[in-house]
Amino acid sequence: MKERLWIFGNGSNGRVARFLFELHYGDIYSIEGFVVESDFLDMNESSNNTIISKEDYLEYHAANSKVFIAVGYKAMNTVRQRIFNELKAKGASFVNYISPYATVLTDKIGVNNFILEDNTIQPFVEIGDNNVLWSGNHIGHDTIIGHHNTITSHCVISGHCIINNNVFIGVNATIYNDVVVGDFNLIGGGACVS
């Protein structure tokens, strides 16, 4: 029997997450619909998808289903962080999406991570909770990625780096070996950080 899964957020990230879960994990999860904050319910009345409020999810569904938060990087990922922390405190059970087309050579990965295709994650990497690694990144060996980060596409993070929390790394950025990136840093697209 398939596990029931709700996608939190029905914007572009939510639609991509639903598509990918159905494509690659459709034999494991039954997608029940989307969860949104109450303020966004009225904006979705014409949708053909099942959309419920966060409160309804917590009251009626959290005990017997999983959730994946597919909210973007707004406000340095703090919106996604707030939702994650609130649902976690209420006992929600999270899942990861890890593309079967990613090369993942570590098992030290937290929960609610969105790891898309063509990511290379080398040995001894540690990844915390609630991160987005969009397509085509290289995460070098012995690197630690904290919580609530967004790493866009085609970024290179070399070995022995530490990416703390609430970091945004833009497209094609390169971070050299042994660099520590502190909390709430935005690294622009194409940047080289040494």
Coordinates of N, CA, C and O in Angstrom, one line a residue:
M1 N 0.8 -1.2 0.0 CA 0.0 0.0 0.0 C 0.9 1.3 0.0 O 1.9 1.3 0.7
K2 N 0.5 2.2 -0.8 CA 1.3 3.4 -0.9 C 1.1 4.3 0.3 O 0.0 4.4 0.9
E3 N 2.1 5.1 0.6 CA 2.1 6.1 1.7 C 1.4 7.3 1.1 O 1.7 7.7 0.0
R4 N 0.6 8.0 1.9 CA -0.1 9.2 1.5 C 0.9 10.4 1.7 O 1.6 10.5 2.7
L5 N 1.0 11.2 0.7 CA 1.9 12.4 0.7 C 1.2 13.6 0.3 O 0.5 13.7 -0.7
W6 N 1.4 14.7 1.1 CA 0.9 16.0 0.8 C 2.1 16.9 0.4 O 3.1 16.8 1.0
I7 N 1.9 17.8 -0.6 CA 2.9 18.7 -1.0 C 2.5 20.1 -0.4 O 1.4 20.6 -0.7
F8 N 3.3 20.7 0.4 CA 3.0 22.0 1.0 C 3.6 23.0 0.1 O 4.8 23.2 -0.1
G9 N 2.6 23.8 -0.5 CA 3.0 24.9 -1.4 C 2.5 24.4 -2.8 O 2.9 23.3 -3.2
N10 N 1.8 25.3 -3.5 CA 1.3 24.9 -4.8 C 1.8 25.9 -5.9 O 1.2 26.1 -6.9
G11 N 2.8 26.6 -5.6 CA 3.5 27.5 -6.6 C 4.3 26.6 -7.5 O 4.1 25.4 -7.6
S12 N 5.2 27.3 -8.2 CA 6.0 26.5 -9.2 C 6.8 25.4 -8.6 O 6.9 24.3 -9.1
N13 N 7.4 25.6 -7.4 CA 8.2 24.5 -6.7 C 7.3 23.4 -6.4 O 7.6 22.2 -6.5
G14 N 6.1 23.7 -5.9 CA 5.1 22.6 -5.6 C 4.7 21.8 -6.7 O 4.6 20.6 -6.7
R15 N 4.4 22.5 -7.9 CA 4.1 21.8 -9.1 C 5.2 20.9 -9.6 O 5.0 19.7 -10.0
V16 N 6.4 21.4 -9.5 CA 7.6 20.6 -9.9 C 7.7 19.4 -9.0 O 8.0 18.3 -9.4
A17 N 7.6 19.6 -7.7 CA 7.7 18.6 -6.7 C 6.7 17.5 -7.0 O 7.0 16.3 -7.0
R18 N 5.4 17.9 -7.2 CA 4.4 16.9 -7.4 C 4.7 16.1 -8.7 O 4.6 14.8 -8.6
F19 N 5.1 16.7 -9.7 CA 5.4 16.0 -11.0 C 6.6 15.0 -10.7 O 6.5 13.9 -11.1
L20 N 7.6 15.4 -10.0 CA 8.8 14.5 -9.8 C 8.4 13.4 -8.9 O 8.9 12.3 -9.1
F21 N 7.7 13.7 -7.8 CA 7.3 12.6 -6.9 C 6.4 11.6 -7.7 O 6.6 10.3 -7.5
E22 N 5.5 12.0 -8.5 CA 4.7 11.1 -9.3 C 5.5 10.3 -10.3 O 5.3 9.1 -10.5
L23 N 6.4 11.0 -10.9 CA 7.3 10.4 -11.9 C 8.2 9.3 -11.4 O 8.3 8.2 -11.9
H24 N 8.9 9.7 -10.3 CA 9.9 8.8 -9.8 C 9.6 8.0 -8.5 O 10.2 6.9 -8.2
Y25 N 8.6 8.4 -7.8 CA 8.2 7.7 -6.6 C 6.7 7.4 -6.5 O 6.1 7.1 -5.5
G26 N 6.1 7.3 -7.7 CA 4.7 7.0 -7.8 C 4.3 5.6 -7.3 O 3.2 5.4 -6.9
D27 N 5.3 4.7 -7.2 CA 5.0 3.4 -6.7 C 5.1 3.4 -5.1 O 4.7 2.4 -4.5
I28 N 5.6 4.4 -4.5 CA 5.7 4.5 -3.1 C 4.7 5.5 -2.5 O 4.1 5.2 -1.4
Y29 N 4.5 6.6 -3.1 CA 3.6 7.6 -2.6 C 2.4 7.9 -3.4 O 2.4 7.9 -4.7
S30 N 1.2 8.1 -2.7 CA 0.0 8.6 -3.4 C -0.1 10.1 -3.0 O -0.2 10.4 -1.8
I31 N 0.0 10.9 -4.0 CA -0.1 12.4 -3.8 C -1.5 12.8 -3.5 O -2.4 12.6 -4.4
E32 N -1.8 13.2 -2.3 CA -3.2 13.6 -1.9 C -3.6 14.9 -2.4 O -4.8 15.2 -2.6
G33 N -2.6 15.9 -2.5 CA -2.9 17.2 -2.9 C -2.0 18.2 -2.3 O -0.9 17.8 -1.9
F34 N -2.4 19.4 -2.3 CA -1.5 20.5 -1.8 C -2.0 21.1 -0.5 O -3.2 21.1 -0.2
V35 N -1.0 21.5 0.3 CA -1.3 22.2 1.6 C -0.8 23.7 1.4 O 0.2 23.9 0.9
V36 N -1.6 24.6 1.8 CA -1.2 26.0 1.8 C -1.6 26.7 3.1 O -2.4 26.2 3.8
E37 N -1.0 27.8 3.3 CA -1.4 28.6 4.5 C -2.8 29.2 4.2 O -3.1 29.5 3.1
S38 N -3.6 29.4 5.3 CA -5.0 29.8 5.1 C -5.1 31.1 4.2 O -6.1 31.2 3.5
D39 N -4.2 32.0 4.3 CA -4.3 33.2 3.5 C -4.3 32.9 2.0 O -4.8 33.8 1.2
F40 N -3.8 31.8 1.6 CA -3.8 31.5 0.2 C -4.9 30.6 -0.3 O -5.0 30.3 -1.5
L41 N -5.8 30.2 0.5 CA -6.9 29.3 0.1 C -7.8 30.0 -0.9 O -8.1 29.4 -1.9
D42 N -8.2 31.2 -0.7 CA -9.1 31.9 -1.6 C -8.5 32.1 -3.0 O -9.2 32.2 -3.9
M43 N -7.2 32.2 -3.0 CA -6.5 32.4 -4.3 C -6.6 31.1 -5.2 O -6.2 31.2 -6.4
N44 N -7.0 30.0 -4.6 CA -6.9 28.7 -5.3 C -8.2 28.1 -5.6 O -8.3 26.9 -5.9
E45 N -9.3 28.9 -5.5 CA -10.6 28.3 -5.6 C -10.9 27.6 -7.0 O -11.7 26.7 -7.1
S46 N -10.3 28.1 -8.1 CA -10.6 27.6 -9.4 C -9.7 26.4 -9.8 O -9.9 25.8 -10.8
S47 N -8.8 26.0 -8.9 CA -7.9 24.9 -9.1 C -8.7 23.6 -9.2 O -9.6 23.4 -8.4
N48 N -8.2 22.7 -10.0 CA -8.8 21.3 -10.0 C -8.1 20.4 -9.0 O -8.5 19.2 -8.9
N49 N -7.1 20.9 -8.4 CA -6.4 20.1 -7.4 C -7.0 20.2 -6.0 O -7.6 21.1 -5.7
T50 N -6.8 19.1 -5.2 CA -7.2 19.2 -3.8 C -6.2 20.1 -3.1 O -5.0 19.9 -3.1
I51 N -6.8 21.1 -2.5 CA -5.9 22.1 -1.7 C -6.6 22.3 -0.3 O -7.8 22.6 -0.3
I52 N -5.8 22.1 0.7 CA -6.3 22.2 2.1 C -5.4 23.2 2.8 O -4.3 23.5 2.4
S53 N -5.9 23.7 3.9 CA -5.2 24.6 4.8 C -4.2 23.9 5.6 O -4.3 22.7 5.9
K54 N -3.2 24.6 6.1 CA -2.2 24.0 7.0 C -2.9 23.5 8.3 O -2.6 22.4 8.8
E55 N -3.9 24.2 8.8 CA -4.6 23.8 10.0 C -5.3 22.5 9.7 O -5.3 21.6 10.6
D56 N -6.0 22.4 8.6 CA -6.7 21.1 8.3 C -5.7 19.9 8.1 O -6.0 18.8 8.5
Y57 N -4.6 20.2 7.5 CA -3.6 19.2 7.4 C -3.1 18.7 8.7 O -3.1 17.5 9.0
L58 N -2.8 19.6 9.6 CA -2.4 19.2 11.0 C -3.4 18.5 11.8 O -3.2 17.5 12.5
E59 N -4.7 18.9 11.6 CA -5.8 18.3 12.4 C -6.2 17.0 11.9 O -6.4 16.1 12.7
Y60 N -6.3 16.8 10.5 CA -6.9 15.7 10.0 C -6.0 14.7 9.2 O -6.3 13.5 9.0
H61 N -4.8 15.2 8.9 CA -4.0 14.3 8.0 C -2.5 14.0 8.5 O -1.9 13.1 8.0
A62 N -2.0 14.9 9.3 CA -0.6 14.8 9.7 C -0.3 13.4 10.4 O 0.8 12.9 10.2
A63 N -1.2 12.9 11.1 CA -1.0 11.6 11.8 C -0.9 10.4 10.9 O -0.2 9.4 11.3
N64 N -1.5 10.5 9.7 CA -1.5 9.3 8.9 C -0.9 9.6 7.5 O -1.3 8.9 6.5
S65 N -0.1 10.6 7.3 CA 0.5 10.9 6.0 C 1.8 11.6 6.2 O 2.2 12.0 7.3
K66 N 2.5 11.7 5.1 CA 3.8 12.4 5.1 C 3.6 13.8 4.4 O 2.6 14.0 3.8
V67 N 4.6 14.6 4.5 CA 4.5 15.9 3.9 C 5.9 16.3 3.3 O 6.9 15.9 3.8
F68 N 5.8 17.0 2.2 CA 7.0 17.6 1.6 C 6.8 19.1 1.4 O 5.8 19.5 0.8
I69 N 7.6 19.9 2.0 CA 7.5 21.4 1.9 C 8.2 21.8 0.6 O 9.4 21.7 0.5
A70 N 7.5 22.3 -0.3 CA 8.0 22.8 -1.6 C 7.8 24.3 -1.8 O 7.2 24.7 -2.7
V71 N 8.3 25.0 -0.8 CA 8.2 26.5 -0.8 C 9.6 27.0 -1.2 O 10.6 26.5 -0.9
G72 N 9.6 28.1 -2.0 CA 10.8 28.7 -2.6 C 11.7 29.3 -1.5 O 11.6 29.1 -0.3
Y73 N 12.6 30.2 -2.1 CA 13.6 30.8 -1.3 C 13.3 32.2 -0.7 O 14.2 32.9 -0.3
K74 N 12.1 32.6 -0.8 CA 11.7 33.9 -0.4 C 12.2 34.2 1.0 O 12.2 33.4 1.9
A75 N 12.7 35.5 1.2 CA 13.2 36.0 2.4 C 14.3 35.1 3.0 O 14.4 34.8 4.1
M76 N 15.3 34.7 2.1 CA 16.4 33.9 2.4 C 16.0 32.6 3.1 O 16.5 32.1 4.1
N77 N 15.0 32.0 2.5 CA 14.5 30.7 2.9 C 13.8 30.7 4.2 O 13.4 29.6 4.8
T78 N 13.5 31.9 4.8 CA 12.9 31.9 6.1 C 11.4 31.5 6.1 O 10.9 31.0 7.1
V79 N 10.7 31.7 5.0 CA 9.3 31.2 4.9 C 9.3 29.7 5.0 O 8.6 29.1 5.8
R80 N 10.1 29.1 4.2 CA 10.2 27.6 4.2 C 10.7 27.1 5.6 O 10.2 26.1 6.1
Q81 N 11.6 27.8 6.2 CA 12.1 27.4 7.5 C 11.0 27.5 8.6 O 10.8 26.6 9.4
R82 N 10.2 28.6 8.5 CA 9.1 28.8 9.5 C 8.1 27.6 9.4 O 7.7 27.0 10.4
I83 N 7.7 27.3 8.1 CA 6.7 26.3 7.9 C 7.3 24.9 8.4 O 6.6 24.1 9.1
F84 N 8.6 24.6 8.0 CA 9.2 23.4 8.5 C 9.2 23.3 10.0 O 8.8 22.3 10.6
N85 N 9.7 24.3 10.7 CA 9.7 24.3 12.1 C 8.4 24.1 12.8 O 8.2 23.4 13.8
E86 N 7.4 24.8 12.2 CA 6.0 24.7 12.8 C 5.5 23.3 12.6 O 5.0 22.7 13.6
L87 N 5.6 22.7 11.4 CA 5.1 21.3 11.2 C 5.9 20.3 12.0 O 5.3 19.4 12.5
K88 N 7.2 20.5 12.1 CA 8.0 19.6 12.9 C 7.6 19.6 14.3 O 7.5 18.6 15.0
A89 N 7.4 20.8 14.9 CA 6.9 20.9 16.3 C 5.6 20.2 16.5 O 5.3 19.8 17.6
K90 N 4.8 20.1 15.5 CA 3.5 19.5 15.6 C 3.5 18.0 15.3 O 2.5 17.3 15.2
G91 N 4.7 17.5 15.0 CA 4.9 16.0 14.8 C 4.7 15.6 13.4 O 4.6 14.3 13.1
A92 N 4.8 16.5 12.4 CA 4.7 16.0 11.0 C 5.8 15.1 10.6 O 6.9 15.2 11.2
S93 N 5.6 14.3 9.6 CA 6.6 13.4 9.1 C 7.0 13.8 7.7 O 6.1 13.8 6.8
F94 N 8.3 14.1 7.5 CA 8.8 14.6 6.2 C 9.4 13.5 5.4 O 9.9 12.5 5.9
V95 N 9.5 13.8 4.1 CA 10.2 13.0 3.1 C 11.2 13.8 2.4 O 11.1 15.0 2.3
N96 N 12.1 13.2 1.7 CA 13.1 13.8 0.8 C 12.6 13.5 -0.6 O 12.1 12.4 -0.9
Y97 N 12.9 14.3 -1.5 CA 12.9 14.0 -2.9 C 14.4 14.0 -3.4 O 15.1 15.0 -3.3
I98 N 14.9 12.8 -3.7 CA 16.2 12.7 -4.3 C 16.1 12.0 -5.6 O 15.7 10.9 -5.8
S99 N 16.5 12.8 -6.7 CA 16.3 12.3 -8.0 C 17.1 11.0 -8.2 O 18.3 10.9 -7.8
P100 N 16.6 10.0 -8.9 CA 17.4 8.8 -9.2 C 18.5 9.1 -10.2 O 19.4 8.3 -10.4
Y101 N 18.5 10.3 -10.8 CA 19.5 10.8 -11.7 C 20.6 11.6 -11.0 O 21.4 12.3 -11.7
A102 N 20.6 11.7 -9.7 CA 21.6 12.3 -8.9 C 22.6 11.3 -8.5 O 22.2 10.1 -8.2
T103 N 23.9 11.6 -8.4 CA 24.9 10.7 -7.8 C 25.1 11.1 -6.4 O 25.6 12.2 -6.1
V104 N 24.6 10.3 -5.5 CA 24.7 10.6 -4.0 C 25.5 9.5 -3.3 O 25.1 8.4 -3.2
L105 N 26.7 9.9 -2.9 CA 27.6 9.0 -2.2 C 27.7 9.2 -0.7 O 28.8 9.1 -0.1
T106 N 26.6 9.6 -0.1 CA 26.6 9.8 1.3 C 25.2 9.4 1.8 O 24.2 9.4 1.0
D107 N 25.1 9.0 3.0 CA 23.8 8.7 3.6 C 23.5 9.7 4.7 O 22.5 9.5 5.4
K108 N 24.3 10.7 4.9 CA 24.0 11.7 5.9 C 23.2 12.8 5.4 O 23.7 13.9 5.1
I109 N 21.9 12.6 5.2 CA 21.0 13.5 4.6 C 19.8 13.6 5.5 O 19.2 12.6 5.9
G110 N 19.5 14.9 5.9 CA 18.3 15.1 6.8 C 17.0 14.8 6.1 O 16.9 14.0 5.3
V111 N 16.0 15.6 6.5 CA 14.7 15.5 5.9 C 14.2 16.7 5.2 O 14.8 17.8 5.4
N112 N 13.3 16.5 4.3 CA 12.7 17.6 3.5 C 13.7 18.3 2.6 O 13.7 19.5 2.5
N113 N 14.5 17.5 2.0 CA 15.5 18.0 1.0 C 15.0 17.7 -0.4 O 14.4 16.6 -0.6
F114 N 15.2 18.6 -1.3 CA 14.8 18.6 -2.7 C 16.1 18.5 -3.5 O 16.7 19.6 -3.7
I115 N 16.5 17.3 -3.9 CA 17.8 17.1 -4.6 C 17.4 16.7 -6.0 O 17.0 15.5 -6.2
L116 N 17.6 17.6 -7.0 CA 17.2 17.3 -8.3 C 18.3 16.6 -9.1 O 19.4 16.2 -8.6
E117 N 18.0 16.3 -10.4 CA 18.8 15.5 -11.3 C 20.2 16.2 -11.5 O 20.4 17.4 -11.4
D118 N 21.2 15.3 -11.8 CA 22.5 15.7 -12.1 C 23.3 16.3 -11.0 O 24.4 16.9 -11.3
N119 N 22.9 16.3 -9.8 CA 23.7 16.7 -8.7 C 24.7 15.6 -8.4 O 24.4 14.4 -8.5
T120 N 25.9 15.9 -8.1 CA 27.0 15.0 -7.7 C 27.3 15.4 -6.2 O 27.8 16.5 -5.9
I121 N 27.0 14.4 -5.3 CA 27.3 14.7 -3.9 C 28.3 13.6 -3.5 O 28.0 12.4 -3.5
Q122 N 29.5 14.1 -3.3 CA 30.6 13.2 -3.1 C 30.6 12.5 -1.6 O 29.8 12.9 -0.8
P123 N 31.5 11.6 -1.4 CA 31.6 10.9 -0.1 C 31.8 11.9 1.0 O 32.5 12.9 0.9
F124 N 31.3 11.5 2.2 CA 31.5 12.2 3.5 C 30.8 13.6 3.5 O 31.1 14.4 4.4
V125 N 29.9 13.9 2.6 CA 29.2 15.1 2.7 C 28.0 14.9 3.7 O 27.5 13.8 3.8
E126 N 27.7 16.0 4.4 CA 26.6 16.0 5.3 C 25.6 17.1 4.9 O 26.0 18.2 4.7
I127 N 24.4 16.7 4.8 CA 23.3 17.7 4.4 C 22.3 17.7 5.5 O 21.7 16.6 5.8
G128 N 21.9 18.9 6.0 CA 20.9 19.0 7.0 C 19.5 18.9 6.5 O 19.2 18.1 5.6
D129 N 18.6 19.6 7.1 CA 17.2 19.6 6.8 C 16.8 20.7 5.9 O 17.3 21.8 6.0
N130 N 15.8 20.4 5.1 CA 15.0 21.5 4.4 C 15.8 22.3 3.4 O 15.7 23.5 3.4
N131 N 16.6 21.6 2.6 CA 17.5 22.3 1.6 C 16.9 22.0 0.2 O 16.3 21.0 0.0
V132 N 17.3 22.9 -0.7 CA 17.0 22.7 -2.1 C 18.3 22.7 -2.8 O 19.1 23.7 -2.7
L133 N 18.6 21.6 -3.6 CA 19.7 21.6 -4.5 C 19.1 21.4 -5.9 O 18.8 20.2 -6.2
W134 N 19.0 22.4 -6.6 CA 18.4 22.4 -7.9 C 19.3 21.6 -8.8 O 20.2 20.8 -8.3
S135 N 19.3 21.6 -10.1 CA 19.9 20.7 -11.0 C 21.4 21.0 -11.2 O 21.8 22.1 -11.3
G136 N 22.2 19.9 -11.3 CA 23.5 20.0 -11.9 C 24.6 20.5 -11.0 O 25.6 21.0 -11.5
N137 N 24.5 20.4 -9.7 CA 25.5 21.0 -8.8 C 26.6 19.9 -8.5 O 26.3 18.7 -8.6
H138 N 27.7 20.4 -8.0 CA 28.8 19.5 -7.5 C 29.0 19.9 -6.0 O 29.4 21.0 -5.8
I139 N 28.8 18.9 -5.2 CA 29.1 19.1 -3.7 C 30.3 18.3 -3.4 O 30.2 17.0 -3.4
G140 N 31.4 18.9 -3.1 CA 32.7 18.2 -2.9 C 32.7 17.4 -1.6 O 32.0 17.8 -0.6
H141 N 33.6 16.5 -1.5 CA 33.8 15.6 -0.4 C 34.0 16.4 0.9 O 34.6 17.4 0.9
D142 N 33.5 15.8 2.0 CA 33.7 16.4 3.4 C 33.1 17.7 3.6 O 33.4 18.4 4.5
T143 N 32.2 18.1 2.7 CA 31.5 19.4 2.9 C 30.2 19.2 3.7 O 29.6 18.1 3.7
I144 N 29.9 20.2 4.5 CA 28.7 20.2 5.4 C 27.8 21.3 4.9 O 28.2 22.4 4.8
I145 N 26.6 20.9 4.6 CA 25.5 21.9 4.3 C 24.5 21.9 5.4 O 24.0 20.8 5.8
G146 N 24.2 23.0 6.0 CA 23.4 23.1 7.1 C 21.9 23.0 6.8 O 21.5 22.0 6.1
H147 N 21.1 23.9 7.2 CA 19.6 23.8 7.1 C 19.1 25.0 6.3 O 19.6 26.1 6.4
H148 N 18.0 24.8 5.6 CA 17.2 25.8 5.0 C 18.0 26.6 4.0 O 17.9 27.8 3.9
N149 N 18.7 25.9 3.1 CA 19.6 26.6 2.1 C 19.0 26.3 0.7 O 18.3 25.4 0.5
T150 N 19.3 27.2 -0.2 CA 19.0 27.0 -1.6 C 20.3 27.1 -2.4 O 20.9 28.1 -2.4
I151 N 20.6 26.0 -3.1 CA 21.7 26.0 -4.0 C 21.1 25.8 -5.4 O 20.4 24.8 -5.7
T152 N 21.2 26.8 -6.2 CA 20.5 26.9 -7.5 C 21.0 25.8 -8.5 O 21.1 24.7 -8.1
S153 N 21.4 26.2 -9.7 CA 21.9 25.2 -10.6 C 23.4 25.4 -11.0 O 23.8 26.6 -11.1
H154 N 24.0 24.3 -11.3 CA 25.4 24.3 -11.8 C 26.4 25.1 -10.9 O 27.3 25.7 -11.3
C155 N 26.2 24.9 -9.6 CA 27.1 25.5 -8.6 C 28.2 24.4 -8.3 O 27.9 23.2 -8.3
V156 N 29.4 24.9 -8.0 CA 30.4 24.0 -7.5 C 30.8 24.4 -6.1 O 31.2 25.6 -5.8
I157 N 30.6 23.5 -5.2 CA 31.1 23.7 -3.8 C 32.2 22.7 -3.6 O 31.9 21.5 -3.6
S158 N 33.4 23.1 -3.5 CA 34.5 22.2 -3.4 C 34.6 21.5 -2.0 O 33.8 21.8 -1.2
G159 N 35.6 20.7 -1.8 CA 35.7 19.9 -0.7 C 36.0 20.7 0.6 O 36.5 21.8 0.6
H160 N 35.6 20.1 1.7 CA 35.8 20.6 3.1 C 35.2 22.0 3.3 O 35.7 22.8 4.1
C161 N 34.1 22.3 2.6 CA 33.4 23.6 2.9 C 32.4 23.4 3.9 O 31.9 22.3 4.2
I162 N 32.0 24.5 4.5 CA 30.8 24.5 5.4 C 29.9 25.6 4.9 O 30.2 26.8 4.8
I163 N 28.6 25.2 4.6 CA 27.6 26.1 4.2 C 26.6 26.1 5.4 O 25.9 25.1 5.6
N164 N 26.5 27.2 6.1 CA 25.7 27.2 7.3 C 24.2 27.2 6.9 O 23.8 26.4 6.1
N165 N 23.4 28.1 7.5 CA 22.0 28.1 7.4 C 21.4 29.3 6.7 O 22.0 30.4 6.7
N166 N 20.3 29.1 5.9 CA 19.6 30.2 5.2 C 20.5 30.9 4.3 O 20.5 32.1 4.1
V167 N 21.3 30.1 3.5 CA 22.2 30.6 2.5 C 21.5 30.4 1.1 O 20.8 29.4 0.9
F168 N 21.7 31.4 0.2 CA 21.3 31.3 -1.2 C 22.5 31.4 -2.1 O 23.3 32.3 -2.0
I169 N 22.7 30.3 -2.9 CA 23.9 30.3 -3.8 C 23.3 30.4 -5.2 O 22.6 29.5 -5.7
G170 N 23.7 31.4 -6.0 CA 23.2 31.6 -7.3 C 23.8 30.7 -8.4 O 24.8 30.1 -8.2
V171 N 23.2 30.7 -9.5 CA 23.5 29.9 -10.7 C 25.0 30.1 -11.0 O 25.5 31.2 -11.1
N172 N 25.7 29.0 -11.2 CA 27.1 28.9 -11.7 C 28.1 29.5 -10.7 O 29.2 29.8 -11.1
A173 N 27.7 29.7 -9.4 CA 28.7 30.1 -8.4 C 29.7 29.0 -8.1 O 29.3 27.8 -8.2
T174 N 30.9 29.4 -7.7 CA 31.9 28.5 -7.4 C 32.5 28.8 -6.0 O 32.8 30.0 -5.8
I175 N 32.5 27.9 -5.1 CA 33.1 28.1 -3.8 C 34.3 27.2 -3.7 O 34.2 25.9 -3.8
Y176 N 35.4 27.8 -3.4 CA 36.7 27.0 -3.4 C 36.8 26.2 -2.1 O 36.0 26.3 -1.2
N177 N 37.8 25.3 -2.0 CA 38.0 24.4 -0.9 C 38.1 25.2 0.4 O 38.6 26.3 0.5
D178 N 37.6 24.6 1.5 CA 37.8 25.0 2.9 C 37.1 26.4 3.2 O 37.5 27.0 4.1
V179 N 36.1 26.8 2.4 CA 35.5 28.0 2.7 C 34.3 27.8 3.6 O 33.6 26.8 3.5
V180 N 34.1 28.7 4.6 CA 32.9 28.7 5.5 C 32.0 29.8 5.1 O 32.4 31.0 5.0
V181 N 30.8 29.5 4.7 CA 29.8 30.5 4.4 C 28.8 30.6 5.6 O 28.2 29.6 5.9
G182 N 28.8 31.8 6.2 CA 28.0 32.0 7.4 C 26.5 32.1 7.0 O 26.0 32.1 5.9
D183 N 25.7 32.1 8.1 CA 24.2 32.2 8.0 C 23.8 33.4 7.2 O 24.4 34.5 7.3
F184 N 22.7 33.3 6.5 CA 22.0 34.4 5.8 C 23.0 35.1 4.8 O 22.9 36.3 4.6
N185 N 23.8 34.3 4.1 CA 24.6 34.9 3.0 C 24.0 34.6 1.6 O 23.5 33.5 1.4
L186 N 24.0 35.6 0.8 CA 23.6 35.5 -0.6 C 24.8 35.5 -1.5 O 25.5 36.6 -1.5
I187 N 25.0 34.5 -2.2 CA 26.2 34.4 -3.1 C 25.6 34.5 -4.6 O 24.8 33.6 -5.0
G188 N 25.9 35.5 -5.2 CA 25.3 35.8 -6.5 C 25.8 34.8 -7.6 O 26.8 34.2 -7.5
G189 N 25.0 34.8 -8.7 CA 25.3 33.9 -9.8 C 26.6 34.2 -10.4 O 27.0 35.4 -10.6
G190 N 27.4 33.2 -10.7 CA 28.7 33.4 -11.3 C 29.8 33.8 -10.4 O 30.9 34.0 -10.8
A191 N 29.5 34.0 -9.1 CA 30.5 34.4 -8.2 C 31.5 33.3 -7.9 O 31.2 32.1 -8.0
C192 N 32.8 33.7 -7.6 CA 33.8 32.8 -7.2 C 34.2 33.2 -5.8 O 34.6 34.4 -5.5
V193 N 34.1 32.3 -4.8 CA 34.4 32.6 -3.4 C 35.6 31.8 -3.0 O 35.5 30.6 -3.1
S194 N 36.6 32.5 -2.6 CA 37.9 31.7 -2.2 C 38.3 32.1 -0.8 O 37.7 33.0 -0.2

